[in-house]
Tab-separated table of C-alpha atoms in Angstrom:
chain	number	residue	atom	x	y	z
R	1	UNK	CA	13.221	-37.738	-13.629
R	2	UNK	CA	11.359	-34.578	-14.647
R	3	UNK	CA	9.036	-33.089	-12.042
R	4	UNK	CA	6.974	-30.039	-11.224
R	5	UNK	CA	8.222	-27.107	-9.211
R	6	UNK	CA	5.209	-26.029	-7.159
R	7	UNK	CA	4.267	-22.892	-5.259
R	8	UNK	CA	5.700	-23.559	-1.791
R	9	UNK	CA	3.539	-23.390	1.332
R	10	UNK	CA	5.571	-21.106	3.587
R	11	UNK	CA	3.196	-21.037	6.533
R	12	UNK	CA	0.126	-22.693	7.986
R	13	UNK	CA	-2.143	-19.845	6.900
R	14	UNK	CA	-0.651	-19.354	3.423
R	15	UNK	CA	-3.094	-20.200	0.616
R	16	UNK	CA	-1.413	-18.508	-2.354
R	17	UNK	CA	1.776	-16.753	-3.358
R	18	UNK	CA	2.779	-14.192	-5.940
R	19	UNK	CA	5.712	-14.874	-8.261
R	20	UNK	CA	7.666	-11.641	-8.033
R	21	UNK	CA	10.839	-12.301	-9.980
R	22	UNK	CA	12.273	-15.236	-11.923
R	23	UNK	CA	16.034	-15.594	-11.502
R	24	UNK	CA	16.222	-18.243	-14.229
R	25	UNK	CA	14.893	-18.662	-17.766
R	26	UNK	CA	13.914	-21.779	-19.688
R	27	UNK	CA	16.987	-23.792	-20.579
R	28	UNK	CA	19.039	-22.644	-17.597
R	29	UNK	CA	20.657	-25.294	-15.438
R	30	UNK	CA	20.154	-25.182	-11.666
R	31	UNK	CA	21.780	-26.877	-8.720
R	32	UNK	CA	20.239	-27.890	-5.423
R	33	UNK	CA	19.739	-24.860	-3.179
R	34	UNK	CA	20.160	-22.337	-6.008
R	35	UNK	CA	17.680	-19.433	-6.021
R	36	UNK	CA	15.157	-19.825	-8.855
R	37	UNK	CA	12.517	-17.169	-8.173
R	38	UNK	CA	11.096	-14.871	-5.481
R	39	UNK	CA	7.733	-15.483	-3.825
R	40	UNK	CA	5.657	-12.697	-2.262
R	41	UNK	CA	3.149	-13.822	0.366
R	42	UNK	CA	0.705	-11.815	2.429
R	43	UNK	CA	3.476	-11.373	4.983
R	44	UNK	CA	6.960	-11.642	3.484
R	45	UNK	CA	8.990	-12.077	0.304
R	46	UNK	CA	11.045	-15.271	0.179
R	47	UNK	CA	13.609	-16.700	-2.203
R	48	UNK	CA	12.679	-20.125	-3.582
R	49	UNK	CA	15.564	-22.578	-3.609
R	50	UNK	CA	15.770	-25.416	-6.110
R	51	UNK	CA	14.942	-28.785	-4.497
R	52	UNK	CA	17.305	-30.588	-6.878
R	53	UNK	CA	19.543	-30.406	-9.947
R	54	UNK	CA	18.422	-30.184	-13.558
R	55	UNK	CA	17.344	-27.902	-16.385
R	56	UNK	CA	14.432	-25.456	-16.298
R	57	UNK	CA	12.524	-27.156	-19.111
R	58	UNK	CA	9.327	-25.113	-18.944
R	59	UNK	CA	8.093	-22.095	-16.969
R	60	UNK	CA	4.348	-22.598	-16.604
R	61	UNK	CA	3.592	-19.360	-14.717
R	62	UNK	CA	5.847	-16.405	-15.473
R	63	UNK	CA	4.188	-14.015	-13.027
R	64	UNK	CA	1.078	-13.529	-10.923
R	65	UNK	CA	-0.675	-15.257	-8.066
R	66	UNK	CA	-0.716	-19.050	-7.758
R	67	UNK	CA	-2.356	-21.344	-5.196
R	68	UNK	CA	0.032	-23.214	-2.927
R	69	UNK	CA	1.274	-26.583	-4.220
R	70	UNK	CA	0.157	-25.766	-7.775
R	71	UNK	CA	2.763	-26.338	-10.548
R	72	UNK	CA	4.643	-23.299	-11.785
R	73	UNK	CA	7.552	-24.877	-13.700
R	74	UNK	CA	9.039	-28.184	-14.860
R	75	UNK	CA	12.596	-29.214	-14.050
R	76	UNK	CA	14.340	-32.233	-15.541
R	77	UNK	CA	17.118	-33.475	-17.814
R	78	UNK	CA	17.805	-31.764	-21.132
R	79	UNK	CA	16.668	-34.712	-23.293
R	80	UNK	CA	13.838	-35.919	-21.046
R	81	UNK	CA	10.261	-36.302	-22.323
R	82	UNK	CA	8.007	-33.871	-20.415
R	83	UNK	CA	4.881	-34.210	-22.576
R	84	UNK	CA	2.945	-35.964	-19.792
R	85	UNK	CA	3.735	-33.190	-17.313
R	86	UNK	CA	2.743	-30.523	-19.853
R	87	UNK	CA	-0.572	-32.288	-20.451
R	88	UNK	CA	-1.183	-32.503	-16.716
R	89	UNK	CA	-0.410	-28.810	-16.330
R	90	UNK	CA	-2.787	-27.870	-19.165
R	91	UNK	CA	-5.509	-29.982	-17.589
R	92	UNK	CA	-5.071	-28.111	-14.305
R	93	UNK	CA	-5.390	-24.769	-16.094
R	94	UNK	CA	-8.533	-25.873	-17.972
R	95	UNK	CA	-10.353	-26.708	-14.728
R	96	UNK	CA	-14.144	-26.296	-14.299
R	97	UNK	CA	-13.490	-23.227	-12.176
R	98	UNK	CA	-11.591	-21.550	-14.989
R	99	UNK	CA	-14.190	-22.468	-17.637
R	100	UNK	CA	-16.964	-21.248	-15.392
R	101	UNK	CA	-15.684	-17.737	-15.831
R	102	UNK	CA	-16.665	-17.852	-19.526
R	103	UNK	CA	-20.425	-18.543	-19.621
R	104	UNK	CA	-22.225	-18.785	-22.937
R	105	UNK	CA	-23.649	-15.337	-23.510
R	106	UNK	CA	-25.409	-14.443	-26.760
R	107	UNK	CA	-23.610	-11.805	-28.769
R	108	UNK	CA	-25.213	-8.385	-28.446
R	109	UNK	CA	-26.918	-7.055	-31.582
R	110	UNK	CA	-24.661	-5.003	-33.781
R	111	UNK	CA	-25.082	-1.299	-33.271
R	112	UNK	CA	-26.091	0.917	-36.145
R	113	UNK	CA	-23.169	2.461	-37.953
R	114	UNK	CA	-22.318	5.818	-36.386
R	115	UNK	CA	-21.922	8.910	-38.522
R	116	UNK	CA	-18.439	9.164	-39.992
R	117	UNK	CA	-16.263	12.215	-39.432
R	118	UNK	CA	-13.617	12.638	-42.152
R	119	UNK	CA	-9.993	12.763	-41.091
R	120	UNK	CA	-8.414	16.203	-41.167
R	121	UNK	CA	-6.510	16.664	-44.396
R	122	UNK	CA	-8.170	13.647	-46.027
R	123	UNK	CA	-10.558	13.493	-49.003
R	124	UNK	CA	-13.984	14.885	-48.134
R	125	UNK	CA	-17.026	13.038	-49.441
R	126	UNK	CA	-19.363	15.867	-50.406
R	127	UNK	CA	-20.955	17.264	-53.532
R	128	UNK	CA	-19.656	20.462	-55.155
R	129	UNK	CA	-22.843	22.270	-54.050
R	130	UNK	CA	-22.359	21.135	-50.445
R	131	UNK	CA	-18.755	22.352	-50.465
R	132	UNK	CA	-19.854	25.715	-51.919
R	133	UNK	CA	-22.453	26.170	-49.151
R	134	UNK	CA	-19.812	25.363	-46.528
R	135	UNK	CA	-17.438	27.926	-48.036
R	136	UNK	CA	-20.158	30.637	-48.099
R	137	UNK	CA	-20.910	29.927	-44.422
R	138	UNK	CA	-17.170	29.980	-43.638
R	139	UNK	CA	-17.294	26.447	-42.267
R	140	UNK	CA	-14.352	24.061	-42.242
R	141	UNK	CA	-16.058	21.144	-43.953
R	142	UNK	CA	-13.538	18.662	-42.518
R	143	UNK	CA	-15.067	19.333	-39.080
R	144	UNK	CA	-18.556	18.308	-40.245
R	145	UNK	CA	-19.741	14.776	-39.493
R	146	UNK	CA	-21.311	13.120	-42.517
R	147	UNK	CA	-24.574	11.197	-42.257
R	148	UNK	CA	-24.978	10.345	-45.933
R	149	UNK	CA	-24.089	7.089	-47.698
R	150	UNK	CA	-20.638	5.853	-46.651
R	151	UNK	CA	-20.163	8.943	-44.480
R	152	UNK	CA	-20.804	11.502	-47.217
R	153	UNK	CA	-21.502	15.043	-46.032
R	154	UNK	CA	-24.867	16.412	-47.106
R	155	UNK	CA	-26.213	19.954	-47.361
R	156	UNK	CA	-28.310	19.223	-44.276
R	157	UNK	CA	-25.168	18.261	-42.333
R	158	UNK	CA	-23.522	21.574	-43.251
R	159	UNK	CA	-26.587	23.666	-42.378
R	160	UNK	CA	-27.055	21.889	-39.032
R	161	UNK	CA	-23.371	22.382	-38.245
R	162	UNK	CA	-23.721	26.102	-39.030
R	163	UNK	CA	-26.787	26.471	-36.792
R	164	UNK	CA	-25.048	24.677	-33.965
R	165	UNK	CA	-21.998	26.893	-34.381
R	166	UNK	CA	-24.197	29.981	-34.042
R	167	UNK	CA	-25.688	28.790	-30.747
R	168	UNK	CA	-22.353	27.700	-29.290
R	169	UNK	CA	-20.284	30.661	-30.455
R	170	UNK	CA	-19.489	32.741	-27.346
R	171	UNK	CA	-20.204	36.444	-27.188
R	172	UNK	CA	-16.917	38.343	-27.404
R	173	UNK	CA	-15.979	42.008	-27.664
R	174	UNK	CA	-14.263	43.139	-30.890
R	175	UNK	CA	-11.020	43.944	-29.031
R	176	UNK	CA	-11.054	40.574	-27.271
R	177	UNK	CA	-11.662	38.869	-30.610
R	178	UNK	CA	-8.646	40.528	-32.208
R	179	UNK	CA	-6.408	39.685	-29.227
R	180	UNK	CA	-7.671	36.069	-29.153
R	181	UNK	CA	-6.853	35.667	-32.845
R	182	UNK	CA	-3.409	37.151	-32.341
R	183	UNK	CA	-2.608	34.909	-29.370
R	184	UNK	CA	-4.074	31.785	-30.956
R	185	UNK	CA	-6.784	31.477	-28.291
R	186	UNK	CA	-10.063	29.730	-29.122
R	187	UNK	CA	-12.819	31.825	-27.459
R	188	UNK	CA	-14.971	28.697	-27.294
R	189	UNK	CA	-12.606	27.292	-24.656
R	190	UNK	CA	-13.091	30.267	-22.328
R	191	UNK	CA	-15.698	29.361	-19.723
R	192	UNK	CA	-17.733	32.507	-19.072
R	193	UNK	CA	-21.471	33.115	-18.922
R	194	UNK	CA	-21.392	36.736	-20.093
R	195	UNK	CA	-19.501	38.535	-22.811
R	196	UNK	CA	-15.808	37.656	-23.158
R	197	UNK	CA	-13.612	40.684	-22.695
R	198	UNK	CA	-9.938	41.444	-23.292
R	199	UNK	CA	-9.014	40.576	-19.659
R	200	UNK	CA	-10.677	37.156	-20.006
R	201	UNK	CA	-8.589	36.314	-23.084
R	202	UNK	CA	-5.352	37.424	-21.438
R	203	UNK	CA	-6.118	35.481	-18.233
R	204	UNK	CA	-6.928	32.351	-20.244
R	205	UNK	CA	-3.691	32.669	-22.217
R	206	UNK	CA	-1.643	33.225	-19.063
R	207	UNK	CA	-3.138	30.143	-17.415
R	208	UNK	CA	-2.578	28.035	-20.548
R	209	UNK	CA	1.065	29.150	-20.719
R	210	UNK	CA	1.543	28.370	-17.010
R	211	UNK	CA	0.118	24.865	-17.420
R	212	UNK	CA	2.481	24.297	-20.327
R	213	UNK	CA	5.401	25.477	-18.173
R	214	UNK	CA	4.310	23.397	-15.162
R	215	UNK	CA	3.911	20.318	-17.371
R	216	UNK	CA	1.762	18.413	-14.817
R	217	UNK	CA	2.018	14.638	-15.100
R	218	UNK	CA	0.716	11.648	-13.113
R	219	UNK	CA	2.443	8.308	-12.833
R	220	UNK	CA	0.813	4.971	-12.038
R	221	UNK	CA	2.413	1.775	-10.825
R	222	UNK	CA	0.781	-1.383	-9.469
R	223	UNK	CA	0.830	-2.031	-5.734
R	224	UNK	CA	3.336	-4.614	-4.542
R	225	UNK	CA	1.941	-7.717	-2.844
R	226	UNK	CA	3.049	-6.297	0.517
R	227	UNK	CA	1.315	-2.972	-0.083
R	228	UNK	CA	-1.905	-4.724	-1.164
R	229	UNK	CA	-1.922	-6.712	2.067
R	230	UNK	CA	-1.204	-3.637	4.175
R	231	UNK	CA	-4.062	-1.789	2.450
R	232	UNK	CA	-6.448	-4.696	2.917
R	233	UNK	CA	-5.591	-5.375	6.558
R	234	UNK	CA	-5.550	-1.767	7.686
R	235	UNK	CA	-8.928	-1.133	6.051
R	236	UNK	CA	-10.321	-4.329	7.570
R	237	UNK	CA	-8.994	-3.374	11.017
R	238	UNK	CA	-10.655	0.033	10.880
R	239	UNK	CA	-13.939	-1.552	9.831
R	240	UNK	CA	-13.754	-4.295	12.474
R	241	UNK	CA	-12.487	-2.682	15.667
R	242	UNK	CA	-14.294	-0.049	17.744
R	243	UNK	CA	-11.136	1.947	18.300
R	244	UNK	CA	-10.508	4.522	21.007
R	245	UNK	CA	-7.283	6.512	21.255
R	246	UNK	CA	-5.514	7.440	24.483
R	247	UNK	CA	-2.573	9.837	24.821
R	248	UNK	CA	-0.369	10.239	27.884
R	249	UNK	CA	2.716	12.370	28.406
R	250	UNK	CA	5.502	10.736	30.427
R	251	UNK	CA	8.803	11.899	31.896
R	252	UNK	CA	11.663	9.857	30.405
R	253	UNK	CA	14.404	11.155	32.716
R	254	UNK	CA	14.838	7.830	34.538
R	255	UNK	CA	14.564	5.769	31.335
R	256	UNK	CA	17.250	7.874	29.666
R	257	UNK	CA	19.455	7.507	32.741
R	258	UNK	CA	19.004	3.713	32.719
R	259	UNK	CA	19.967	3.554	29.047
R	260	UNK	CA	23.029	5.695	29.716
R	261	UNK	CA	24.129	3.517	32.659
R	262	UNK	CA	23.870	0.350	30.538
R	263	UNK	CA	25.718	1.840	27.561
R	264	UNK	CA	29.085	0.419	28.630
R	265	UNK	CA	27.584	-3.072	28.923
R	266	UNK	CA	25.040	-3.264	26.101
R	267	UNK	CA	23.607	-1.031	23.391
R	268	UNK	CA	20.086	-0.802	24.805
R	269	UNK	CA	17.467	1.266	22.958
R	270	UNK	CA	14.323	2.942	24.251
R	271	UNK	CA	12.327	0.370	22.280
R	272	UNK	CA	14.100	-2.450	24.163
R	273	UNK	CA	13.213	-0.897	27.520
R	274	UNK	CA	9.601	-0.279	26.490
R	275	UNK	CA	9.175	-3.870	25.315
R	276	UNK	CA	10.473	-5.057	28.680
R	277	UNK	CA	8.039	-2.775	30.515
R	278	UNK	CA	5.150	-3.853	28.284
R	279	UNK	CA	5.898	-7.536	28.902
R	280	UNK	CA	5.232	-6.886	32.593
R	281	UNK	CA	2.231	-4.566	32.325
R	282	UNK	CA	0.375	-6.660	29.727
R	283	UNK	CA	0.218	-9.588	32.170
R	284	UNK	CA	-1.249	-7.218	34.766
R	285	UNK	CA	-3.888	-6.103	32.245
R	286	UNK	CA	-4.652	-9.285	30.250
R	287	UNK	CA	-7.492	-7.710	28.238
R	288	UNK	CA	-4.915	-5.550	26.417
R	289	UNK	CA	-3.102	-8.794	25.532
R	290	UNK	CA	-6.190	-10.657	24.345
R	291	UNK	CA	-7.994	-11.462	21.098
R	292	UNK	CA	-11.590	-11.907	19.989
R	293	UNK	CA	-12.400	-15.319	18.516
R	294	UNK	CA	-16.032	-15.483	17.450
R	295	UNK	CA	-17.941	-14.386	20.527
R	296	UNK	CA	-15.147	-15.396	22.914
R	297	UNK	CA	-12.352	-13.326	24.432
R	298	UNK	CA	-9.064	-15.237	24.535
R	299	UNK	CA	-6.524	-14.143	27.163
R	300	UNK	CA	-2.956	-15.432	27.576
R	301	UNK	CA	-0.383	-16.022	30.283
R	302	UNK	CA	2.396	-15.047	27.892
R	303	UNK	CA	3.321	-11.938	25.894
R	304	UNK	CA	4.425	-11.924	22.248
R	305	UNK	CA	5.218	-8.350	21.284
R	306	UNK	CA	5.374	-7.320	17.639
R	307	UNK	CA	7.825	-4.501	16.897
R	308	UNK	CA	7.028	-2.651	13.677
R	309	UNK	CA	9.934	-2.270	11.234
R	310	UNK	CA	9.731	0.155	8.305
R	311	UNK	CA	10.838	-1.165	4.906
R	312	UNK	CA	11.272	0.685	1.592
R	313	UNK	CA	8.041	-0.816	0.235
R	314	UNK	CA	5.970	-1.057	3.391
R	315	UNK	CA	5.955	-2.270	6.958
R	316	UNK	CA	6.533	-5.607	8.641
R	317	UNK	CA	6.060	-6.646	12.262
R	318	UNK	CA	8.474	-9.311	13.535
R	319	UNK	CA	7.464	-10.768	16.900
R	320	UNK	CA	9.495	-11.100	20.090
R	321	UNK	CA	8.110	-14.383	21.401
R	322	UNK	CA	7.519	-14.851	25.147
R	323	UNK	CA	9.001	-11.456	25.967
R	324	UNK	CA	7.749	-11.832	29.540
R	325	UNK	CA	10.338	-14.591	30.059
R	326	UNK	CA	13.290	-12.628	28.612
R	327	UNK	CA	15.599	-10.218	30.407
R	328	UNK	CA	16.364	-6.796	28.949
R	329	UNK	CA	19.583	-7.944	27.291
R	330	UNK	CA	17.878	-10.904	25.593
R	331	UNK	CA	15.025	-8.667	24.402
R	332	UNK	CA	17.511	-6.187	22.941
R	333	UNK	CA	19.424	-8.939	21.125
R	334	UNK	CA	16.224	-10.451	19.729
R	335	UNK	CA	14.844	-7.120	18.480
R	336	UNK	CA	18.090	-6.257	16.706
R	337	UNK	CA	18.310	-9.705	15.096
R	338	UNK	CA	14.694	-9.582	13.890
R	339	UNK	CA	15.065	-6.033	12.531
R	340	UNK	CA	18.201	-7.025	10.613
R	341	UNK	CA	16.471	-10.055	9.122
R	342	UNK	CA	13.473	-7.886	8.202
R	343	UNK	CA	15.643	-5.415	6.291
R	344	UNK	CA	17.437	-8.258	4.515
R	345	UNK	CA	14.158	-10.046	3.707
R	346	UNK	CA	15.236	-13.104	5.692
R	347	UNK	CA	12.350	-13.445	8.159
R	348	UNK	CA	10.669	-16.815	8.504
R	349	UNK	CA	6.892	-17.072	8.721
R	350	UNK	CA	7.060	-18.107	12.388
R	351	UNK	CA	8.925	-14.875	13.175
R	352	UNK	CA	6.091	-12.629	11.981
R	353	UNK	CA	3.086	-14.518	13.356
R	354	UNK	CA	1.640	-15.131	16.803
R	355	UNK	CA	1.828	-11.568	18.118
R	356	UNK	CA	-0.417	-10.565	21.021
R	357	UNK	CA	0.384	-6.834	21.134
R	358	UNK	CA	2.239	-4.408	18.837
R	359	UNK	CA	4.651	-1.563	19.533
R	360	UNK	CA	5.348	1.017	16.822
R	361	UNK	CA	7.959	3.714	17.342
R	362	UNK	CA	8.207	6.745	15.036
R	363	UNK	CA	9.819	9.035	17.568
R	364	UNK	CA	13.012	9.117	15.514
R	365	UNK	CA	11.071	11.074	12.868
R	366	UNK	CA	10.153	13.825	15.321
R	367	UNK	CA	6.488	12.798	15.601
R	368	UNK	CA	4.792	14.112	18.740
R	369	UNK	CA	1.482	12.230	18.513
R	370	UNK	CA	-0.354	9.840	16.171
R	371	UNK	CA	-3.123	7.243	16.152
R	372	UNK	CA	-1.743	3.799	15.220
R	373	UNK	CA	-4.047	1.194	13.664
R	374	UNK	CA	-4.531	-2.097	15.518
R	375	UNK	CA	-2.817	-5.136	14.011
R	376	UNK	CA	-5.680	-7.642	13.868
R	377	UNK	CA	-6.535	-9.978	15.559
R	378	UNK	CA	-4.892	-8.091	18.437
R	379	UNK	CA	-6.969	-5.599	20.414
R	380	UNK	CA	-4.424	-2.853	21.100
R	381	UNK	CA	-1.295	-1.155	19.806
R	382	UNK	CA	1.058	1.346	21.452
R	383	UNK	CA	2.661	4.198	19.523
R	384	UNK	CA	5.886	5.806	20.752
R	385	UNK	CA	6.690	9.423	19.930
R	386	UNK	CA	9.726	11.653	20.052
R	387	UNK	CA	11.279	12.904	23.306
R	388	UNK	CA	11.078	16.690	23.672
R	389	UNK	CA	12.739	18.844	26.317
R	390	UNK	CA	9.756	20.589	27.903
R	391	UNK	CA	9.468	23.204	30.682
R	392	UNK	CA	7.673	21.578	33.638
R	393	UNK	CA	6.762	22.842	37.100
R	394	UNK	CA	8.337	20.689	39.840
R	395	UNK	CA	7.858	21.716	43.477
R	396	UNK	CA	7.137	25.270	42.417
R	397	UNK	CA	10.187	25.516	40.154
R	398	UNK	CA	10.273	25.481	36.359
R	399	UNK	CA	12.627	22.753	35.173
R	400	UNK	CA	13.323	21.209	31.751
R	401	UNK	CA	12.166	17.589	31.475
R	402	UNK	CA	12.528	15.130	28.549
R	403	UNK	CA	8.848	14.410	27.900
R	404	UNK	CA	7.371	11.803	25.524
R	405	UNK	CA	3.816	11.027	24.446
R	406	UNK	CA	2.409	7.501	24.536
R	407	UNK	CA	-0.311	6.914	21.911
R	408	UNK	CA	-2.483	3.884	22.672
R	409	UNK	CA	-5.204	2.587	20.369
R	410	UNK	CA	-7.517	-0.013	21.944
R	411	UNK	CA	-10.576	-1.938	20.771
R	412	UNK	CA	-13.547	-0.857	22.891
R	413	UNK	CA	-15.272	-4.170	22.174
R	414	UNK	CA	-12.887	-5.663	24.726
R	415	UNK	CA	-11.072	-2.821	26.461
R	416	UNK	CA	-13.173	-0.259	28.338
R	417	UNK	CA	-11.869	3.270	28.818
R	418	UNK	CA	-11.179	2.782	32.516
R	419	UNK	CA	-9.076	-0.325	31.832
R	420	UNK	CA	-7.119	1.424	29.085
R	421	UNK	CA	-6.523	4.432	31.336
R	422	UNK	CA	-5.205	2.229	34.147
R	423	UNK	CA	-2.982	0.381	31.686
R	424	UNK	CA	-1.455	3.631	30.416
R	425	UNK	CA	-1.054	4.936	33.973
R	426	UNK	CA	0.869	1.790	34.930
R	427	UNK	CA	3.085	2.161	31.851
R	428	UNK	CA	3.774	5.742	32.865
R	429	UNK	CA	4.721	4.655	36.384
R	430	UNK	CA	7.257	2.060	35.189
R	431	UNK	CA	8.717	4.348	32.519
R	432	UNK	CA	9.283	7.055	35.108
R	433	UNK	CA	10.463	4.563	37.740
R	434	UNK	CA	12.018	1.614	35.829
R	435	UNK	CA	13.616	0.367	39.041
R	436	UNK	CA	10.197	-1.040	39.939
R	437	UNK	CA	10.826	-3.769	37.356
R	438	UNK	CA	13.240	-5.337	39.846
R	439	UNK	CA	10.449	-5.990	42.350
């Protein structure tokens, strides 16, 4: 039996999806589980699998945004009557909401016919006398706009054009005029208040030749659904939160040593260790792990840490759920699995929602400091920077230490400066003495 394929609801908060790419065309046969099209949501891009077997009889929406559970195609048998489904689909399109966008507006009055300018090289509508006057005044009559019947050029049009040419003709020295003519430069295009001299013509010509050589061009492409969401959410976050930035330099000697000691057992990264440390410290400072709901502050007894992953077309933040209950090995395994799924576009909606705090690491790009933007509705985000060998004074001696900057952004509506400072100080303590995690 023929039926609609509808825009799937991929998450509790999803209200619409964008059809990014059809894998099938009308008339193609599909089997259950076969990929039919790609759906872009405000969070991820997912492949839509066919819920059954049949023929793609009609594609109702080839591209664009569609509300969830709205029909986008019809699937059925090759010889099946789908007229009822087509009628139902047309009725949905011709809804009151759609018709409301086309109110009855009286047509504006027709504008008076504008003067007609003859095409270059075409027949000029002008009397012999008018053409003679134009020739005597050395005017190219094809450049004159006619105001006479059917665009005919009158003597008045020619005389007015000549007067206008006199007032707009720039003052130019004889030498500059000869050079301009030889180089094909129109003095009228040279922007100068005083008299145009030889140097002005040469400079204009040089700049024109350079622009031709440079061949400047601009290219425009529409934002992807992911980029639109990133733009919207980052702008909204900046407008919503009263952000304050905090930077702290920490010694990573002990953290590097811990990573080295575990290398034979597990491939632990600095991000893994930092997530483990954060899962402890965020419970000690619950305001950094909170959210604002209306006029209430919601705190938690659990920590869900989002770890930002860069993608070719944007950024996505998979979430390590209940990180406070996971050991370092389990955190490392989870982060690697989520990052792999993110790069392969295989994340489920549940894996990118529910975060309480975000960690973003761009240290691998050599960044020494930055100001990350809070991932709403969270109230803080921690940025990790590169590790740099830095001369430090220790007990009166200059020694080289691997130093790293922590970049915290916190929402002052919830987190006061003293609380943020204590939070960062505690992070610093555990990074420099990770053995304290065992206590």
